[in-house]
Each structure stands twice: as C-alpha cells, then as structure tokens.
Coordinates of C-alpha atoms in Angstrom, one line a residue:
X211 CA -0.4 22.7 -14.2
X212 CA -0.1 19.0 -14.7
X213 CA -1.8 17.5 -17.7
X214 CA -2.9 14.4 -15.9
X215 CA -4.4 14.0 -12.5
X216 CA -1.7 11.4 -11.6
X217 CA 1.0 14.0 -12.3
X218 CA -0.6 16.5 -10.0
X219 CA -1.1 13.9 -7.2
X220 CA 2.5 12.7 -7.5
X221 CA 3.9 16.2 -7.4
X222 CA 2.4 16.4 -3.9
X223 CA 4.2 13.4 -2.6
X224 CA 7.6 13.3 -4.2
X225 CA 9.3 14.2 -1.0
X226 CA 7.4 11.5 0.9
X227 CA 8.4 8.9 -1.8
X228 CA 12.1 10.0 -1.4
X229 CA 11.8 9.5 2.4
X230 CA 10.3 6.1 1.9
X231 CA 13.2 5.0 -0.4
X232 CA 15.7 6.3 2.2
X233 CA 14.1 4.6 5.1
X234 CA 16.3 1.9 6.8
X235 CA 13.5 -0.7 6.4
X236 CA 13.6 -0.3 2.6
X237 CA 17.4 0.0 2.3
X238 CA 17.7 -3.0 4.6
X239 CA 15.9 -5.1 2.1
X240 CA 18.6 -4.7 -0.6
X241 CA 21.7 -4.8 1.6
X242 CA 20.3 -7.7 3.6
X243 CA 20.7 -5.9 6.9
X244 CA 17.0 -5.9 7.8
X245 CA 16.5 -8.4 10.7
X246 CA 14.1 -11.2 10.0
X247 CA 12.1 -10.4 13.1
X248 CA 11.4 -6.9 11.7
X249 CA 10.3 -8.3 8.4
X250 CA 8.1 -10.8 10.2
X251 CA 6.4 -7.9 12.1
X252 CA 5.9 -6.1 8.7
X253 CA 4.4 -9.2 7.1
X254 CA 2.0 -9.8 10.0
X255 CA 0.8 -6.2 9.9
X256 CA 0.5 -6.3 6.1
X257 CA -1.8 -9.3 6.4
X258 CA -4.0 -7.3 8.8
X259 CA -3.8 -4.3 6.5
X260 CA -4.8 -6.2 3.3
X261 CA -8.0 -7.5 4.9
X262 CA -9.1 -3.9 5.6
X263 CA -7.7 -2.7 2.2
X264 CA -9.8 -5.3 0.4
X265 CA -12.9 -3.9 2.1
X266 CA -12.1 -0.3 1.0
X267 CA -11.6 -1.6 -2.6
X268 CA -15.0 -3.2 -2.5
X269 CA -16.6 0.1 -1.5
X270 CA -14.8 1.7 -4.5
X271 CA -16.2 -1.1 -6.7
X272 CA -19.7 -0.4 -5.4
X273 CA -19.5 3.3 -6.0
X274 CA -17.8 3.1 -9.4
X275 CA -19.9 4.8 -12.2
X276 CA -19.0 2.2 -14.9
X277 CA -19.2 -1.6 -15.0
X278 CA -15.5 -1.8 -16.0
X279 CA -14.4 0.1 -12.9
X280 CA -16.7 -2.0 -10.7
X281 CA -15.2 -5.1 -12.1
X282 CA -11.6 -3.8 -11.8
X283 CA -11.9 -2.9 -8.1
X284 CA -13.8 -6.0 -7.3
X285 CA -11.1 -8.1 -8.8
X286 CA -8.4 -6.2 -7.0
X287 CA -10.3 -6.7 -3.7
X288 CA -10.3 -10.5 -4.3
X289 CA -6.6 -10.2 -5.3
X290 CA -5.7 -8.5 -2.0
X291 CA -7.3 -11.4 -0.1
X292 CA -5.6 -13.9 -2.2
X293 CA -2.3 -12.2 -1.7
X294 CA -2.9 -12.2 2.1
X295 CA -3.5 -15.9 2.0
X296 CA -1.0 -17.1 -0.5
X297 CA 2.0 -14.7 -0.5
X298 CA 2.0 -14.1 3.2
X299 CA 1.6 -17.8 3.9
X300 CA 4.8 -18.4 1.9
X301 CA 6.7 -15.6 3.4
X302 CA 5.5 -16.3 7.0
X303 CA 6.6 -20.0 6.5
X304 CA 10.1 -18.8 5.8
X305 CA 9.9 -16.7 9.0
X306 CA 8.8 -19.5 11.2
X307 CA 5.2 -18.4 11.6
X308 CA 1.9 -19.8 10.3
X309 CA -1.0 -17.7 8.9
X310 CA -3.2 -18.8 11.7
X311 CA -0.6 -17.6 14.3
X312 CA -0.2 -14.3 12.5
X313 CA -4.0 -13.6 12.7
X314 CA -3.8 -13.8 16.5
X315 CA -1.1 -11.2 16.8
X316 CA -2.1 -7.6 17.6
X317 CA -2.9 -4.9 15.0
X318 CA -0.3 -2.2 15.5
X319 CA -1.2 1.5 15.8
X320 CA -0.1 2.6 12.3
X321 CA -1.9 -0.3 10.8
X322 CA -5.1 0.4 12.7
X323 CA -4.9 4.1 11.8
X324 CA -4.2 3.6 8.1
X325 CA -7.0 1.1 7.6
X326 CA -9.5 3.2 9.6
X327 CA -8.6 6.2 7.4
X328 CA -9.0 4.2 4.2
X329 CA -12.4 2.9 5.2
X330 CA -13.6 6.3 6.4
X331 CA -12.6 7.9 3.1
X332 CA -14.1 5.1 1.0
X333 CA -17.4 4.9 2.9
X334 CA -17.8 8.6 3.8
X335 CA -16.5 10.2 0.6
X336 CA -17.2 10.1 -3.1
X337 CA -15.9 7.5 -5.5
X338 CA -13.1 10.0 -6.4
X339 CA -12.1 10.3 -2.8
X340 CA -12.1 6.6 -2.3
X341 CA -9.9 6.0 -5.3
X342 CA -7.4 8.7 -4.3
X343 CA -7.2 7.2 -0.8
X344 CA -6.4 3.6 -2.0
X345 CA -4.1 4.7 -4.8
X346 CA -0.8 5.1 -2.8
X347 CA -0.8 1.4 -1.8
X348 CA -0.8 0.5 -5.5
X349 CA 1.5 3.2 -6.8
X350 CA 4.1 3.6 -4.1
X351 CA 4.6 -0.2 -3.9
X352 CA 5.2 -0.3 -7.6
X353 CA 7.7 2.6 -7.4
X354 CA 9.5 1.0 -4.5
X355 CA 9.6 -2.4 -6.3
X356 CA 11.0 -0.6 -9.4
X357 CA 13.7 1.1 -7.3
X358 CA 14.7 -2.1 -5.4
X359 CA 14.7 -4.6 -8.3
X360 CA 17.9 -3.2 -9.8
X361 CA 19.9 -3.6 -6.6
X362 CA 18.3 -7.0 -5.7
X363 CA 18.9 -8.6 -2.3
X364 CA 21.3 -11.2 -0.9
X365 CA 18.4 -12.5 1.2
X366 CA 16.1 -14.9 -0.9
X367 CA 13.1 -14.0 1.2
X368 CA 13.5 -10.3 0.5
X369 CA 14.2 -11.0 -3.2
X370 CA 10.8 -12.8 -3.5
X371 CA 9.1 -9.8 -2.0
X372 CA 10.9 -7.4 -4.3
X373 CA 10.2 -9.5 -7.4
X374 CA 6.5 -9.5 -6.8
X375 CA 6.1 -5.7 -6.6
X376 CA 8.6 -5.1 -9.4
X377 CA 6.9 -7.5 -11.8
X378 CA 5.0 -6.6 -15.0
X379 CA 1.8 -8.2 -13.7
X380 CA 1.6 -5.8 -10.7
X381 CA 2.5 -2.8 -12.9
X382 CA -0.4 -3.7 -15.2
X383 CA -2.7 -3.5 -12.2
X384 CA -1.3 -0.2 -11.1
X385 CA -1.5 1.3 -14.6
X386 CA -5.2 0.4 -14.8
X387 CA -5.9 2.3 -11.6
X388 CA -3.8 5.3 -12.7
X389 CA -5.9 5.4 -15.9
X390 CA -9.1 5.4 -13.8
X391 CA -7.6 8.2 -11.7
X392 CA -7.0 10.4 -14.7
X393 CA -10.5 9.8 -16.0
X394 CA -11.9 10.7 -12.6
X395 CA -9.8 13.8 -12.2
X396 CA -10.7 15.1 -15.7
X397 CA -14.3 15.6 -14.7
X398 CA -13.8 16.4 -10.9
X399 CA -14.8 19.7 -9.5
X400 CA -12.1 21.9 -7.9
X401 CA -13.4 20.9 -4.5
X402 CA -13.4 17.2 -5.3
X403 CA -9.9 17.4 -6.8
X404 CA -8.7 19.2 -3.6
X405 CA -10.1 16.3 -1.6
X406 CA -8.4 13.8 -3.8
X407 CA -5.1 15.5 -3.3
X408 CA -5.6 15.6 0.5
X409 CA -6.5 11.9 0.7
X410 CA -3.7 10.8 -1.6
X411 CA -1.1 12.8 0.4
X412 CA -2.5 11.5 3.7
X413 CA -2.3 7.8 2.7
X414 CA 1.1 8.3 1.2
X415 CA 2.2 9.5 4.6
X416 CA 0.6 6.4 6.1
X417 CA 2.7 4.3 3.8
X418 CA 5.9 5.8 5.3
X419 CA 4.4 5.3 8.8
X420 CA 3.6 1.7 8.0
X421 CA 7.2 0.9 7.1
X422 CA 8.5 2.9 10.0
X423 CA 6.2 1.2 12.4
X424 CA 7.4 -2.2 11.2
X425 CA 11.0 -1.2 11.5
X426 CA 10.4 -0.2 15.1
X427 CA 8.2 -3.3 15.7
X428 CA 5.6 -0.8 16.9
X429 CA 3.2 -1.7 19.6
X430 CA 0.7 0.2 21.7
X431 CA 2.4 2.5 24.2
X432 CA -0.2 1.9 26.9
X433 CA -2.4 -1.0 28.0
X434 CA -0.4 -3.8 26.5

C-alpha cells in the first residue's frame, strides 16, 4: 500500500496520464503541428473553466479545517482569476481574439460537465472530497509541463504556455496542495478515502476530455 495519499491517488490514474501525454493536442504543442484555431478554442474554454474552478477553490477554502489551508486555497482561487485575465489575455491576443470576445463564445460540453462536477463535489462533499476533485488540474498540468519542457516548441505561443506550467513557481503551488492532500488522507476514514480516489480519477478523466474536446473544437451536437 502507498505510504502517502498522493501515491495512492496517482496509482489510479497513471494510464490516464499516459493517454494525455500521447494525445495529439499535447504532442502537437511540441512539434508545432497543432493548428492555432484549435489552441484558440482551448484557451477560450480554459478561460470559462478557470472561472468555475476558482469558485470550487473558494469552497475548499471555506471548508478547510486550518487557517493555513483556508489562506492557501483562497490565494489559489484569486490566482486562477488572475491567470484567466492576464495569461489568457496575452495568449488570446496572439491568436487574434480579445478577452471580451472570448467571454461571449459558448461553453463547450466537456467544459460545462467538468466545472459542474467540480462544483458538485466541492459543495456537496467533504473538504477531503473537494480537494481530491480539484487536485488533477494542479498536478496533471505540472506533469504535462514537466514532460513538454524538455522538448520545447517551435511555436513561441506554445512555448510560453509550456514554460508557465513547467516553471518552479507553479510547481511550488502544486507541492503545497499535495502536502495538504497527504495530511487529509492520513486521517481520512476508509469511506472518505474511497470517495477521494473516485473524485480524483473522475476529474483526471475530465482533464483528458478537456484536451480532446479542444482538439475536436467540440460544440453541442444539437440545438446550436
């Protein structure tokens, strides 16, 4: 059995992680083959997603049992909004779109489903469940950034994106959440730990679905 909760959680999603790294959206970032219109769709959806993600983080902050964890998740919620405003404004500018225009574009099915699941887990579940649900967005992005940074990208726009998630600053943020996850898991009941694993695996699957939806420039199949 894993010594740390993080190791147990990761053992459940290693195959999902491998499938993410092999996805043509991710490989297209490093070989430069990803069309800019696909990346633009992704950035628009990520902006929609981060606004919902920030709300889920604020719920984690409200439910946290310690002041330190409340402060951490509150800061991360503010950081998610700042990233949506600053990073996406920069990237969208390079893709010929303003932030205001991006806000008017539809929320895609995978984005809507992922955000809805996060908010349901955070509001309806325990603190432990909420943290497990939001963790893949931290951890998988750091893992993807670590994987991609060695290869780099011939496209300056993609390289900026890679550098952000492969940087030490982001890894420090992820490490703090992983430490909190280990503390939570160490005192969780068997039932609560099982729920943590279920949420973590589900939102890891949503991470794959998010990139896949962007690659297909997913829209609603009916009524649009």
